[in-house]
Tab-separated table of C-alpha atoms in Angstrom:
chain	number	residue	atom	x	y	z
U	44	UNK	CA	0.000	0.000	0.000
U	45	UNK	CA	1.541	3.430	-0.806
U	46	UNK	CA	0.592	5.942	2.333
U	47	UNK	CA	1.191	9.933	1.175
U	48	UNK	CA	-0.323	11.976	3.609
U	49	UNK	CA	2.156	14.430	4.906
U	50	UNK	CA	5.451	14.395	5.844
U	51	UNK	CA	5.886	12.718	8.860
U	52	UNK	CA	9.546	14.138	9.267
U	53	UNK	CA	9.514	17.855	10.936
U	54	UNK	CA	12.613	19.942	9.524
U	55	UNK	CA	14.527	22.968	11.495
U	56	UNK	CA	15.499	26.331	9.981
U	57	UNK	CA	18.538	25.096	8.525
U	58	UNK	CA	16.375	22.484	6.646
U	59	UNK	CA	17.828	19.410	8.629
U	60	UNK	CA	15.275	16.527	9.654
U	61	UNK	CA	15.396	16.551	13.692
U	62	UNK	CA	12.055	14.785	14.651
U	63	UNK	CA	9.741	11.471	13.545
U	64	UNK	CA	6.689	10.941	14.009
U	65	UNK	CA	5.801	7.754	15.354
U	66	UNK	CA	2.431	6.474	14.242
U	67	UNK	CA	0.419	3.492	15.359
U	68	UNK	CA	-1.824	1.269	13.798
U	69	UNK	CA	-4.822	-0.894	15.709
U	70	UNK	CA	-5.589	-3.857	14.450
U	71	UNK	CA	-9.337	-2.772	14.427
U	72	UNK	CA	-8.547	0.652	12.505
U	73	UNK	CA	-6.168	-0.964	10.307
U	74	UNK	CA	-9.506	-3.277	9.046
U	75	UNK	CA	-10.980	-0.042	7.650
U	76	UNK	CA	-14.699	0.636	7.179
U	77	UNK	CA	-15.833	0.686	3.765
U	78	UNK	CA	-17.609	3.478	2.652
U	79	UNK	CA	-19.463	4.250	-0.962
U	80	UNK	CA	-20.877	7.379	-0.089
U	81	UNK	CA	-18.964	10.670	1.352
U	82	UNK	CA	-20.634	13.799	2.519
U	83	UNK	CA	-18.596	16.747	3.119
U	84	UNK	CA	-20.029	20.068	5.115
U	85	UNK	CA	-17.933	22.796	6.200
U	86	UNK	CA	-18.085	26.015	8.500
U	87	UNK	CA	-15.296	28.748	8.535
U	88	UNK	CA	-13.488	26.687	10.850
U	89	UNK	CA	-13.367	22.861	9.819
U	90	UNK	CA	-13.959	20.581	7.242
U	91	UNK	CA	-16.558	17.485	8.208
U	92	UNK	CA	-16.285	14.504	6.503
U	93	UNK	CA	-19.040	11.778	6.561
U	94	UNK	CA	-18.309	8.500	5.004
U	95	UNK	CA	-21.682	6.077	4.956
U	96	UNK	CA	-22.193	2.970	3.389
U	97	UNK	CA	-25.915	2.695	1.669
U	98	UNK	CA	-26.941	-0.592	0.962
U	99	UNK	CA	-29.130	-1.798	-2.072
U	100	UNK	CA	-32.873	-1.898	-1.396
U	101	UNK	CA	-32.486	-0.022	2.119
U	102	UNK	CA	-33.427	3.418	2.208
U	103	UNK	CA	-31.602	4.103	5.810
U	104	UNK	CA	-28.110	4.842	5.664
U	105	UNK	CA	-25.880	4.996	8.953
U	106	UNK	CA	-22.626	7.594	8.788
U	107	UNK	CA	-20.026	4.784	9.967
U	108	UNK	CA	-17.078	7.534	10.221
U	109	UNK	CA	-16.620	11.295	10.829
U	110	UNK	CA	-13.353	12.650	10.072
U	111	UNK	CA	-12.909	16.876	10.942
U	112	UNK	CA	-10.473	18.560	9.737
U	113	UNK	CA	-9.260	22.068	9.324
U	114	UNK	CA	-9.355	24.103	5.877
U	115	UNK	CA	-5.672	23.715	5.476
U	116	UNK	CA	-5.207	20.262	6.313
U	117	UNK	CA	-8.096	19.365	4.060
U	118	UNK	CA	-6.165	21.046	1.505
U	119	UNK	CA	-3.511	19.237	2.107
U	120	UNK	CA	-5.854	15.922	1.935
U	121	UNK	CA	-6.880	17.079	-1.139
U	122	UNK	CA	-3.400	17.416	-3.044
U	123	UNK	CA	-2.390	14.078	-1.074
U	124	UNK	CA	-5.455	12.405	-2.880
U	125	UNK	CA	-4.946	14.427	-6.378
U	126	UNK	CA	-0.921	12.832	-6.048
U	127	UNK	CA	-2.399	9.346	-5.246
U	128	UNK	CA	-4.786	9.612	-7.513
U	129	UNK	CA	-2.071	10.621	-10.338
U	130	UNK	CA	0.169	8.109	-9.783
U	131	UNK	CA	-2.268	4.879	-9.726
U	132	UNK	CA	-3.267	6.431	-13.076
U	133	UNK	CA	-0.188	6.116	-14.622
U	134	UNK	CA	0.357	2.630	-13.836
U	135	UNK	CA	-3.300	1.788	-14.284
U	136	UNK	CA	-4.876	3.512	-16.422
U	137	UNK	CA	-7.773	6.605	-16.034
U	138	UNK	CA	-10.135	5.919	-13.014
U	139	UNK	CA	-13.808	6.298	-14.834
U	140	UNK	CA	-16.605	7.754	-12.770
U	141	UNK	CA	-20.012	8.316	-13.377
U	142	UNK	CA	-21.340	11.327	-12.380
U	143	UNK	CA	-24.703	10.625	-13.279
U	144	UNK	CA	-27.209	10.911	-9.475
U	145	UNK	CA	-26.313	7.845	-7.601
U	146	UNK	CA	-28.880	4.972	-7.834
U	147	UNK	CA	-29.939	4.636	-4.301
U	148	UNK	CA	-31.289	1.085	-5.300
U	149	UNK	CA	-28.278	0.216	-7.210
U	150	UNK	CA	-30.061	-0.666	-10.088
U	151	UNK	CA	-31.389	-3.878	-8.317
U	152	UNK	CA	-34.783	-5.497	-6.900
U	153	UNK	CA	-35.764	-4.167	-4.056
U	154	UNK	CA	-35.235	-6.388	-1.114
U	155	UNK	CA	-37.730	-8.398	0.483
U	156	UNK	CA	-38.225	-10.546	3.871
């Protein structure tokens, strides 16, 4: 997995690296939650980012994680994600989307009990 979030190394005035940041990942966290829908809201003060998962043929949707962030590190989010994004394209290929409304029924029957 390629991680390219920020630089985890802080630098002094003279430009030489004198700190690391030590970061630690749960076993639980490091399962992830998947998410296929993202809502973002924002005030003058933070970014709010609401990943759900919707599910065919159920119209209730839980948010199953809220990330908040300030404006400038969700700029810095988004140019992580635009460099990501650039490089798995190179070696992949362009990432199609369809930006037609999103089918809340995923194009299936509707479920029944």
């Amino acid at each position: 997995m390629d991680v390219n979030f920020m630089d985890l190394k802080n630098k002094n005035n003279e430009g030489q690296e004198n700190n690391e940041l030590s970061i630690e990942l749960s076993e639980e966290i490091a399962e992830g939650i998947y998410s296929n829908l993202a809502i973002i809201t924002h005030s003058n003060s933070e970014f709010v980012l609401d990943f759900i998962r919707v599910m065919p043929g159920i119209p209730k949707a839980k948010v199953k994680s809220r990330i908040v962030l300030t404006p400038e590190h969700a700029k810095r989010l988004l140019g992580a994600l635009q460099d990501n994004i650039n490089r798995f394209e190179a070696i992949n290929g362009t990432i199609k989307t369809n930006d037609a409304a999103l089918p809340l029924n995923f194009g299936g029957p509707k479920g029944e009990a």
